[in-house]
Coordinates of C-alpha atoms in Angstrom, one line a residue:
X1 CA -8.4 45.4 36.8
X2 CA -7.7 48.5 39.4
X3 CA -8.6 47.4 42.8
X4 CA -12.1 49.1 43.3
X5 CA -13.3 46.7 40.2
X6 CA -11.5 43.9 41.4
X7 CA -13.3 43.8 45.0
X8 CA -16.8 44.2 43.1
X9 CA -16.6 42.1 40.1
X10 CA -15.1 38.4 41.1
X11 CA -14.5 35.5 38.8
X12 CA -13.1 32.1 39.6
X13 CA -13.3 29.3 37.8
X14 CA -12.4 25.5 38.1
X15 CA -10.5 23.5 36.1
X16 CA -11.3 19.9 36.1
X17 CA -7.9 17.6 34.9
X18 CA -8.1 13.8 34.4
X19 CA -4.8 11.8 34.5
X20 CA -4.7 8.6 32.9
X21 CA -1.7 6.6 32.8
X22 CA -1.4 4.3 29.9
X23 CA 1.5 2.2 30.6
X24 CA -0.9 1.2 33.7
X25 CA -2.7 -0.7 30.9
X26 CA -1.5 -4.1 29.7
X27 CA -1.9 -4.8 26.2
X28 CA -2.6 -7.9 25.0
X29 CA -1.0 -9.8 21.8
X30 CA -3.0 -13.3 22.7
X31 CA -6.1 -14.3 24.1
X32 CA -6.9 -13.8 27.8
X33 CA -7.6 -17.6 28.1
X34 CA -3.9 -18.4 27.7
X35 CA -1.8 -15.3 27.8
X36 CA 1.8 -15.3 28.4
X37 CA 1.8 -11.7 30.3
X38 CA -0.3 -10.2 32.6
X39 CA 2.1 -7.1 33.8
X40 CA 1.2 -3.5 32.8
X41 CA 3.1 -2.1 30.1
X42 CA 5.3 0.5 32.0
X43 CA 8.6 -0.9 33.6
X44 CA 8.1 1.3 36.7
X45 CA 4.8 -0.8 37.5
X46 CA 6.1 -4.6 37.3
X47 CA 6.6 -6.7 40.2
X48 CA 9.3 -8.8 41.2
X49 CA 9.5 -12.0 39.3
X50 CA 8.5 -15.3 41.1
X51 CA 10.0 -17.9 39.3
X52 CA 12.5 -19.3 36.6
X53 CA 11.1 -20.9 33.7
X54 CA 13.4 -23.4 32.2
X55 CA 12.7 -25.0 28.5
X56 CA 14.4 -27.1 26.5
X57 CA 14.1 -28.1 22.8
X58 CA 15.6 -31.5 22.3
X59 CA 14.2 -32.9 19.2
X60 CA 10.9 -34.2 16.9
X61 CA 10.5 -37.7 15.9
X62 CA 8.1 -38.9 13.0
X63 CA 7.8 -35.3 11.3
X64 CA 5.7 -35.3 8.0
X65 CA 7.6 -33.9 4.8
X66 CA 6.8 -30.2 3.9
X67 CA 8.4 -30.4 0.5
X68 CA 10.2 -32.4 -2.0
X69 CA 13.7 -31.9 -3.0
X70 CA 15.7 -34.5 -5.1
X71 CA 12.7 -36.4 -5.4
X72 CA 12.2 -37.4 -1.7
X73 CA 10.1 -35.6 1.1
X74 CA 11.8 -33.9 3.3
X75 CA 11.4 -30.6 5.8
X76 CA 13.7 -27.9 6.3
X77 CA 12.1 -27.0 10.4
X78 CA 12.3 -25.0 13.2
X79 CA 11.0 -24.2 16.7
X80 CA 9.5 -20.7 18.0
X81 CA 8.3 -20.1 22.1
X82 CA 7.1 -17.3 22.9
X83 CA 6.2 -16.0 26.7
X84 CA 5.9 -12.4 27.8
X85 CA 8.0 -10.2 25.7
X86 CA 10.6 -12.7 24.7
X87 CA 10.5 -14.7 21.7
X88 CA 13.3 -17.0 20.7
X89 CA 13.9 -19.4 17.6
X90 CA 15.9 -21.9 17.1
X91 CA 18.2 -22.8 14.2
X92 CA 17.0 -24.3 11.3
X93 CA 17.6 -28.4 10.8
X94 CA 17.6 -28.8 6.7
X95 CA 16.3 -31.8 4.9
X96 CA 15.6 -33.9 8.3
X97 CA 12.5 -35.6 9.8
X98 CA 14.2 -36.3 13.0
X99 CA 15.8 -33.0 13.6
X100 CA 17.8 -32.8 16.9
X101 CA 17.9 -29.0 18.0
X102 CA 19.4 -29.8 22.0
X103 CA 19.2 -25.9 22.8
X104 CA 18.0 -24.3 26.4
X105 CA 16.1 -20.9 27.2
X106 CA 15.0 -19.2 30.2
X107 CA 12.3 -16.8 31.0
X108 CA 11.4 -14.7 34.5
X109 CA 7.9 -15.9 35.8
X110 CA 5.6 -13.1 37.2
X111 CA 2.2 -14.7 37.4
X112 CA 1.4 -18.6 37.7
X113 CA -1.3 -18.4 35.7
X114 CA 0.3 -17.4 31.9
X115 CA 1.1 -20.0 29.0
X116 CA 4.5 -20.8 27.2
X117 CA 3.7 -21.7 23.7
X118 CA 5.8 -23.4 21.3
X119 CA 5.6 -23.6 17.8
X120 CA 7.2 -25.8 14.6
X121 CA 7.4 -24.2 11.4
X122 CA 9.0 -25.2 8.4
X123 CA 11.3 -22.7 6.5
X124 CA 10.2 -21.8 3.1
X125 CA 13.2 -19.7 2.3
X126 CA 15.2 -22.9 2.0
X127 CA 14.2 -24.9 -1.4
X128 CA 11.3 -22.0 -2.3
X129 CA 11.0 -18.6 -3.0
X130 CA 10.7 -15.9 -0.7
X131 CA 7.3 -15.0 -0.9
X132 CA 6.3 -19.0 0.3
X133 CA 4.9 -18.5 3.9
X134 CA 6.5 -20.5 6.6
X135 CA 4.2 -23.7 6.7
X136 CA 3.1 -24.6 10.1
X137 CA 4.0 -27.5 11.5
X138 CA 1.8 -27.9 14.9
X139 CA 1.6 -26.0 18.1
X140 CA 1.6 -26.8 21.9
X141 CA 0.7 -24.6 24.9
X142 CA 1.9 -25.2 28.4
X143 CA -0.1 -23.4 31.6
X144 CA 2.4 -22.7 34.0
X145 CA -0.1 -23.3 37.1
X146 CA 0.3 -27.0 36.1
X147 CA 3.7 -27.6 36.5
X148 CA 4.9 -28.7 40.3
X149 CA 8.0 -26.5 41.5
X150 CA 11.5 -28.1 40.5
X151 CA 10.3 -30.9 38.4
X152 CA 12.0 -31.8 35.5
X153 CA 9.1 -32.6 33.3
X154 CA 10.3 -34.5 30.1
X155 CA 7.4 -35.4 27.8
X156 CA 7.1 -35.8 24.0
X157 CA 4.2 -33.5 22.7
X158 CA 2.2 -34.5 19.9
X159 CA 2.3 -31.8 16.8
X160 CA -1.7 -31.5 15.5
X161 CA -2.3 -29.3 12.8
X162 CA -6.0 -28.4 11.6
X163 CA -5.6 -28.2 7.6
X164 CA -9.0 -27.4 5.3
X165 CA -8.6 -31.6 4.6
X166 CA -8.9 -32.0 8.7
X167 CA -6.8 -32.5 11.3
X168 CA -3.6 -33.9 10.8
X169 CA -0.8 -35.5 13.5
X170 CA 2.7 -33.6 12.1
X171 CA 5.1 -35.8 14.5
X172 CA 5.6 -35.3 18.3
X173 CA 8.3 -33.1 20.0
X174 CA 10.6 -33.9 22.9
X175 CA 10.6 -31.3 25.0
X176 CA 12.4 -30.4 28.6
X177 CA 10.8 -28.3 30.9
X178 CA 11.2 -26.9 35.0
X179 CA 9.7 -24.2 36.5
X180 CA 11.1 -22.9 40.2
X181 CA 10.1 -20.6 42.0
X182 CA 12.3 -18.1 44.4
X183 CA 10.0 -17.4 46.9
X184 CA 6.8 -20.2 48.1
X185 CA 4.5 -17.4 49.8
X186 CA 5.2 -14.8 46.9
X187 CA 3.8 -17.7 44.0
X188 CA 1.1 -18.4 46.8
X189 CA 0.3 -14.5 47.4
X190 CA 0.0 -14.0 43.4
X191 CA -3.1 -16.3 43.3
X192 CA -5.1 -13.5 45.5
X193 CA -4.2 -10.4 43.5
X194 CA -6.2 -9.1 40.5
X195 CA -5.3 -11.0 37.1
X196 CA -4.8 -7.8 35.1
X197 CA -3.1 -4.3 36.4
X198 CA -5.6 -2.5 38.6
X199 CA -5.9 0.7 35.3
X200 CA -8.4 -2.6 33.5
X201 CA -10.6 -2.5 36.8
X202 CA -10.4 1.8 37.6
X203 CA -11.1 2.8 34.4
X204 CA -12.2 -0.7 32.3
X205 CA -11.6 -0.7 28.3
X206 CA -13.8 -2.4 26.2
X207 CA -14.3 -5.5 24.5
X208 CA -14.0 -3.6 21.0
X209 CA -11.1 -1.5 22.6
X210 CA -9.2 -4.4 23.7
X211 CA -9.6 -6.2 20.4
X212 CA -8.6 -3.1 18.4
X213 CA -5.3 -2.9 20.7
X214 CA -4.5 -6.6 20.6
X215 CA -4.8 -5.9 16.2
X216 CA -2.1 -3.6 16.5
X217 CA 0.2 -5.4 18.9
X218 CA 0.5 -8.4 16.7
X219 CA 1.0 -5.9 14.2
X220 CA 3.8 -4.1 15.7
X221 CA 5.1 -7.3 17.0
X222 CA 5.5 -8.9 13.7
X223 CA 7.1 -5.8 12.6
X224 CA 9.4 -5.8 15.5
X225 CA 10.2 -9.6 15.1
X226 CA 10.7 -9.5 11.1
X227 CA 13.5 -7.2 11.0
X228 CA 14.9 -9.6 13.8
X229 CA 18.0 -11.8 12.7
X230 CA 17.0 -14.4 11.0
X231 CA 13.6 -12.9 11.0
X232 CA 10.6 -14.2 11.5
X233 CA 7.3 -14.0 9.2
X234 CA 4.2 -12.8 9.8
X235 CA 2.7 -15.3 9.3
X236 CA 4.4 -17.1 12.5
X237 CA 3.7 -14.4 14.7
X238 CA -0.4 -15.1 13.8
X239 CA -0.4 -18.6 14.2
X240 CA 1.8 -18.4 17.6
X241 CA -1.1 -15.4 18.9
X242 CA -3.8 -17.1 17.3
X243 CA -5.0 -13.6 15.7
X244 CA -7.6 -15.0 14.2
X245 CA -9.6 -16.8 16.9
X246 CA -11.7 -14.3 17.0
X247 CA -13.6 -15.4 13.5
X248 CA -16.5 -17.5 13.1
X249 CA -15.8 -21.1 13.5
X250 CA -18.7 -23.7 13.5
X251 CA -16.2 -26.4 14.8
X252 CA -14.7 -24.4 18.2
X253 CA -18.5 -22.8 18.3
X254 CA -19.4 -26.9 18.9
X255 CA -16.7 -27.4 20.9
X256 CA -17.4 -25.0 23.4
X257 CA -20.9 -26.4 22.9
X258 CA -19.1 -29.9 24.7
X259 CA -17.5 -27.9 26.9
X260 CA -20.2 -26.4 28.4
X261 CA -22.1 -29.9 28.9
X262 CA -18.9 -31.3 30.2
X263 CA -18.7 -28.5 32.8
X264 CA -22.7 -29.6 34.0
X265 CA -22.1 -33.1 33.8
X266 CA -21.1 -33.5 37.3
X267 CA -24.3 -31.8 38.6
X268 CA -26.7 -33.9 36.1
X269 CA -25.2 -37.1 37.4
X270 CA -25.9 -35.4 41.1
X271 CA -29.4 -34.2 39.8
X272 CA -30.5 -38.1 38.5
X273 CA -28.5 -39.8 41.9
X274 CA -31.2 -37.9 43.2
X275 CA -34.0 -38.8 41.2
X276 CA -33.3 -42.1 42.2
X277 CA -32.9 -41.9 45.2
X278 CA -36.5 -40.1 45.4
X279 CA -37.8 -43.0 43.4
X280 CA -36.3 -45.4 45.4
X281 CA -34.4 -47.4 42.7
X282 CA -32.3 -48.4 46.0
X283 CA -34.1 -48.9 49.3
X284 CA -30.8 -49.1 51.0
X285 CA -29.0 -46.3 49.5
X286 CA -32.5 -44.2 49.7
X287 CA -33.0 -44.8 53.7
X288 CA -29.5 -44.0 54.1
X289 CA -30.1 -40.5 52.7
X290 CA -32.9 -40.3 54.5
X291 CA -31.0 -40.2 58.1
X292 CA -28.2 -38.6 56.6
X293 CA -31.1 -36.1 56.0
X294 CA -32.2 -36.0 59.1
X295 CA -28.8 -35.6 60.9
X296 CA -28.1 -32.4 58.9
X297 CA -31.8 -31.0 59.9
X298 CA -31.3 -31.9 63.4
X299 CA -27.8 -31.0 63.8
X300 CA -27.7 -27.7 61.0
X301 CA -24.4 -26.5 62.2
X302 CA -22.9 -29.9 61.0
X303 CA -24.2 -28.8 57.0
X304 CA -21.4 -26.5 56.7
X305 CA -18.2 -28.8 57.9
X306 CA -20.0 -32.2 56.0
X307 CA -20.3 -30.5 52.8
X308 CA -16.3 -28.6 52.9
X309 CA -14.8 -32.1 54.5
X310 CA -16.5 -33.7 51.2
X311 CA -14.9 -31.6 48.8
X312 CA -11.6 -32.5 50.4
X313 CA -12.0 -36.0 50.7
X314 CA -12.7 -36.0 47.0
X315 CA -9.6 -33.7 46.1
X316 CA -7.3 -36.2 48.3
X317 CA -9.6 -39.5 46.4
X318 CA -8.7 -37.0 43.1
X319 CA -4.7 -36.3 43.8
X320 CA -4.7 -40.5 42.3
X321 CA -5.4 -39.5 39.3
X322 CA -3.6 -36.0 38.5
X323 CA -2.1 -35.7 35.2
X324 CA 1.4 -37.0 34.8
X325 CA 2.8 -34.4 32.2
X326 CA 1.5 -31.1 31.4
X327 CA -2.0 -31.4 29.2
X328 CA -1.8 -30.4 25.5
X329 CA -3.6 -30.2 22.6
X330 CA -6.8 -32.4 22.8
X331 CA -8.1 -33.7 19.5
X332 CA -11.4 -34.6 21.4
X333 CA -12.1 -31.3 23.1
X334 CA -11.1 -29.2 20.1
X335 CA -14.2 -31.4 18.3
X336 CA -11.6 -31.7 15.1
X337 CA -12.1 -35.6 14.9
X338 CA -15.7 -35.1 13.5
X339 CA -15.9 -32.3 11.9
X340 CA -17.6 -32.0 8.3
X341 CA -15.1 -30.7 5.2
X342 CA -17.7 -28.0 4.2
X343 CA -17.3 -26.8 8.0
X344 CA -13.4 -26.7 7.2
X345 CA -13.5 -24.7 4.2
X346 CA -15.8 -22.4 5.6
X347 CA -13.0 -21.7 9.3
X348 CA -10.2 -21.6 6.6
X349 CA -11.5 -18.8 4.2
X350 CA -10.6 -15.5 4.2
X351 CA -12.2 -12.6 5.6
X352 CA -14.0 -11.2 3.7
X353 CA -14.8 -14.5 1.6
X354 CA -13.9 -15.3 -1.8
X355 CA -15.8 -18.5 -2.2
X356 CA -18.6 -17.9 -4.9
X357 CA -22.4 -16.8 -4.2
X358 CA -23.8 -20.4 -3.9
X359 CA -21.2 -21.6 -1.6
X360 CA -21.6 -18.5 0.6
X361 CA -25.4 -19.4 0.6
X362 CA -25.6 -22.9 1.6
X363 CA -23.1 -21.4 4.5
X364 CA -25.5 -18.7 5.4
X365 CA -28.6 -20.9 5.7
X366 CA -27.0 -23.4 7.5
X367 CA -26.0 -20.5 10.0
X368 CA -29.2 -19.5 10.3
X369 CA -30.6 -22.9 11.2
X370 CA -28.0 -23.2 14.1
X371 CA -28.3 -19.3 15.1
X372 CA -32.3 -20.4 15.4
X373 CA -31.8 -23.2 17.8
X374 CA -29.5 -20.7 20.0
X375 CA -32.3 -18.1 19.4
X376 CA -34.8 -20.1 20.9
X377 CA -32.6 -21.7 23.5
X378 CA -31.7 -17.6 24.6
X379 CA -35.5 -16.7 24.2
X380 CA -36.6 -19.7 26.5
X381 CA -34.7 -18.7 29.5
X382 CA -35.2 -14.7 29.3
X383 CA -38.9 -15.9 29.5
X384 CA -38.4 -17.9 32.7
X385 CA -36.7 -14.8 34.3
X386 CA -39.5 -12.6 33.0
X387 CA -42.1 -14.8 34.6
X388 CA -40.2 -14.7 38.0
X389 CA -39.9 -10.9 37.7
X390 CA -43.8 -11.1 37.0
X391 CA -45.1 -12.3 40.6
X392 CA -44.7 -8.9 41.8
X393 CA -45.3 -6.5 38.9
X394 CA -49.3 -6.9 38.9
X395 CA -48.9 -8.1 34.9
X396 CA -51.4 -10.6 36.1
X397 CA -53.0 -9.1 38.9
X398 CA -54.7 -12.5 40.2
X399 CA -51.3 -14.0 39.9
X400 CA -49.8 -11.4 42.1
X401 CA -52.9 -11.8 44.7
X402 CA -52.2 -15.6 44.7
X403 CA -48.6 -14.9 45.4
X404 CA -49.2 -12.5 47.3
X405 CA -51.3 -14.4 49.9
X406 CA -49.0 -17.1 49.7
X407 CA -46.0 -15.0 50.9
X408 CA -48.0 -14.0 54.4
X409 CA -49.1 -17.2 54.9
X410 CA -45.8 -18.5 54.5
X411 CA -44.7 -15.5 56.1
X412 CA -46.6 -16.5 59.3
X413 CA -45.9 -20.3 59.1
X414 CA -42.3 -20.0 59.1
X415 CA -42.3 -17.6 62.2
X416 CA -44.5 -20.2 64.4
X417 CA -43.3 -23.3 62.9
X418 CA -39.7 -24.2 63.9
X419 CA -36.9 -24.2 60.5
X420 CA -36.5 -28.1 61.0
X421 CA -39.6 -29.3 61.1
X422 CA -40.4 -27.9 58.1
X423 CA -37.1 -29.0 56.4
X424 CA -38.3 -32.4 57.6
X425 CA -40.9 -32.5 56.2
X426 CA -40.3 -30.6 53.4
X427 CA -36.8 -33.0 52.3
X428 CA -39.7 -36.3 53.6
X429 CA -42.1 -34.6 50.5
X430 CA -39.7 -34.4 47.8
X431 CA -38.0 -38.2 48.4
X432 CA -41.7 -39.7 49.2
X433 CA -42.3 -42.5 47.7
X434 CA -43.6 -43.3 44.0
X435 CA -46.8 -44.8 45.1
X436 CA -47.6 -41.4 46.6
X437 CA -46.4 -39.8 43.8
X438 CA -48.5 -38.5 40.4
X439 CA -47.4 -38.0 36.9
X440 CA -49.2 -34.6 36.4
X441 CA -46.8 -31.3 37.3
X442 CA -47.2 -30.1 41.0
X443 CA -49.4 -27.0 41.3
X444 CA -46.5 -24.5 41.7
X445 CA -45.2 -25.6 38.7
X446 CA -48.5 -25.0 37.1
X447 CA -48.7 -21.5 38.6
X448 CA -45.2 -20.7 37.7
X449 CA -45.9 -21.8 34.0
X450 CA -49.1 -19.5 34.1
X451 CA -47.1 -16.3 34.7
X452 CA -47.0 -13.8 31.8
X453 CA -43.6 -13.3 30.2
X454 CA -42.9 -10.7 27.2
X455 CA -43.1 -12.4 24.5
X456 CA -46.6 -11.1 24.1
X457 CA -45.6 -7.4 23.0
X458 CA -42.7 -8.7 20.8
X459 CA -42.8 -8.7 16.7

């Protein structure tokens, strides 16, 4: 434009540019839960290492035959570990059940809290044809935060296998294993700093994202690993990332059923110490709470200090009974000991299944039966919360008055009344005695039960 049309007509405009780095990103291959890497997937972004991971292969004792050849069972095996981006394999051991492999690999550590897994296989190019799949033998995982720096742990490993006939014990393997770190304060320091890069927590992916990616590593990984020398099947690669842990599985769905009790245990057995104590099942142990009670009311700034110098007096009490050796595969907790056939064959079919119509029936009512327990279970507790939210959104408007009220008395009770006396007496009404006691609920449980939820306006 000439410069009289330029000084009367202006135009800007802005140009809005994103950057996003993907090599910030780390991909996973594995689960989260026991990942061997946590560094971004850019070289340029890694830290320094922290440690030396040592692990040696000696030998399996007690190995179950594979295959027969000349009329006797026998197994034609070999190892595989796998942490970060190094995989190694060892050489195969023909027609042995006590193979002997004595061979030693390293790896750089970067974050304390990553797994080594190893895996036995059994080679199917030797005494079958090639397109056999690489039977597998057992697998064991090894956290990293559980070994203590510059011990030589030497421990033999039982090999479980879950089959569609149930879970099986393969043999056990002898393994050798150190971890050291270079620097105390850096393998201290790492427990502070974010477990993934800091692109997972800017700009987060998704769940369906992440799963997508970690489809396509394994992918790319076996692809990468099969044109290795010798090479190394697909199939290996899934079993070592557990690719398909994703899929339903009645038996780990029970399992983390367990788990989740387990977890709570230790507050139920608090929870019915104290109902004991409140029905005085011990006098002694009941009047002793009671001053300990006391003291803490009395004396608040002492709640603080009593409760922190009881969780370390029961971490020293605890240090007694640490484990030994590394933990590894649990029969137990994986809930494999007792687990029905039927539930088996359904966590060893394909996807999509190829069992026949009937089959697949029986499989989806039996789902819906347990998916109706959880429904109810998920629908009890949203209608707790809704109830709480209720006291102050007029759904019941006497309700809300009630509550209401309540709150300013309490309001101006707790403002003239000291704190302690009414934790006195307060802590003196809950352990009272079971004379004094009745067996109908207490009124604010009544009013709390009384409070409208939503399950009114659903279908």
């Amino acid at each position: 434009m000439d410069g009289e049309s330029a000084k009367k007509d202006k135009f800007s405009s802005r140009i809005h540019v994103q950057v996003c780095l993907d090599g910030g990103y780390h991909v996973l291959d594995e689960s989260t839960h026991y990942s061997s890497d946590l560094r971004p997937t850019i070289k340029q972004l890694w830290k320094p290492s922290i440690g030396i991971l040592e692990l040696g292969i000696l030998n399996a004792d007690g190995l179950h035959p594979m295959k027969t050849r000349d009329g006797k069972g026998t197994s034609d095996t070999y190892c595989v570990a796998k942490y970060g981006h190094k995989w190694i394999r060892t050489r195969t051991i023909i027609n042995n059940l006590s193979p002997e492999y004595h061979e030693q690999y390293t790896w750089e550590v970067y974050d304390p809290a990553t797994v080594l897994t190893i895996g036995m296989f059994d080679n199917s190019h030797i005494g079958g044809s090639s397109g056999n799949r690489d039977m597998n033998i057992g697998k064991i995982r090894i956290r990293i935060s559980t070994l203590e720096a510059g011990r030589i742990y030497t421990h033999s490993y039982p090999l479980l296998v879950l089959n569609p006939s149930g879970v099986k014990k393969m043999g056990e393997l002898h393994l050798a294993i150190r971890f050291s770190y270079t620097s105390w304060a850096n393998t201290m320091f790492q427990y502070t700093r974010p477990l993934l890069p800091k692109m997972h927590y800017i700009r987060p992916l998704s769940v369906v994202q992440q799963e997508m990616l970690r489809h396509h590593a394994v992918n790319i990984v076996a692809a990468r690993l099969g044109r290795a020398e010798p090479p190394l099947r697909k199939e290996v690669i899934e079993y070592m990332s557990d690719a398909n842990s994703h899929l339903w599985s009645m038996r780990r769905s029970k399992a983390n059923f367990f788990r989740l009790m387990s977890v709570f245990a230790g507050a139920s057995a608090v929870a019915k110490w104290f109902g004991e104590v409140c029905l005085w099942k011990n006098s002694i142990t009941t009047v002793l709470v009671h001053v300990l009670f006391v003291m803490l009311v009395c004396f608040p700034e002492l709640i603080l200090p009593t409760v922190f110098l009881y969780m370390f007096v029961i971490g020293v009490w605890n240090y007694r009974f640490r484990p030994r050796f590394p933990p590894h595969m649990n029969i137990r907790i994986s809930y494999a000991e007792m687990v029905l056939p039927d539930e088996l064959d359904e966590e060893f079919d394909t996807f999509p299944t190829t069992k026949s119509s009937d089959l697949v029936r029986r499989r989806y009512d039996r789902l819906r039966s347990v998916a109706g327990r959880i429904q109810t279970v998920v629908g009890d507790i949203a209608t707790q919360g809704e109830r709480f939210l209720a006291l102050l959104s007029w759904r019941d408007p006497r309700a809300t008055t009630i509550f209401l009220t309540f709150c300013l008395v309490a309001a101006i009770v707790l403002y003239v009344t000291p704190f302690q006396v009414l934790a006195l007496l307060g802590g003196f009404y809950a352990m009272r005695h079971p004379r004094f006691r009745q067996r109908t609920p207490s009124a604010a449980l009544n009013f709390f039960r009384r409070l409208p939820a939503m399950t009114d306006s659903m279908l």
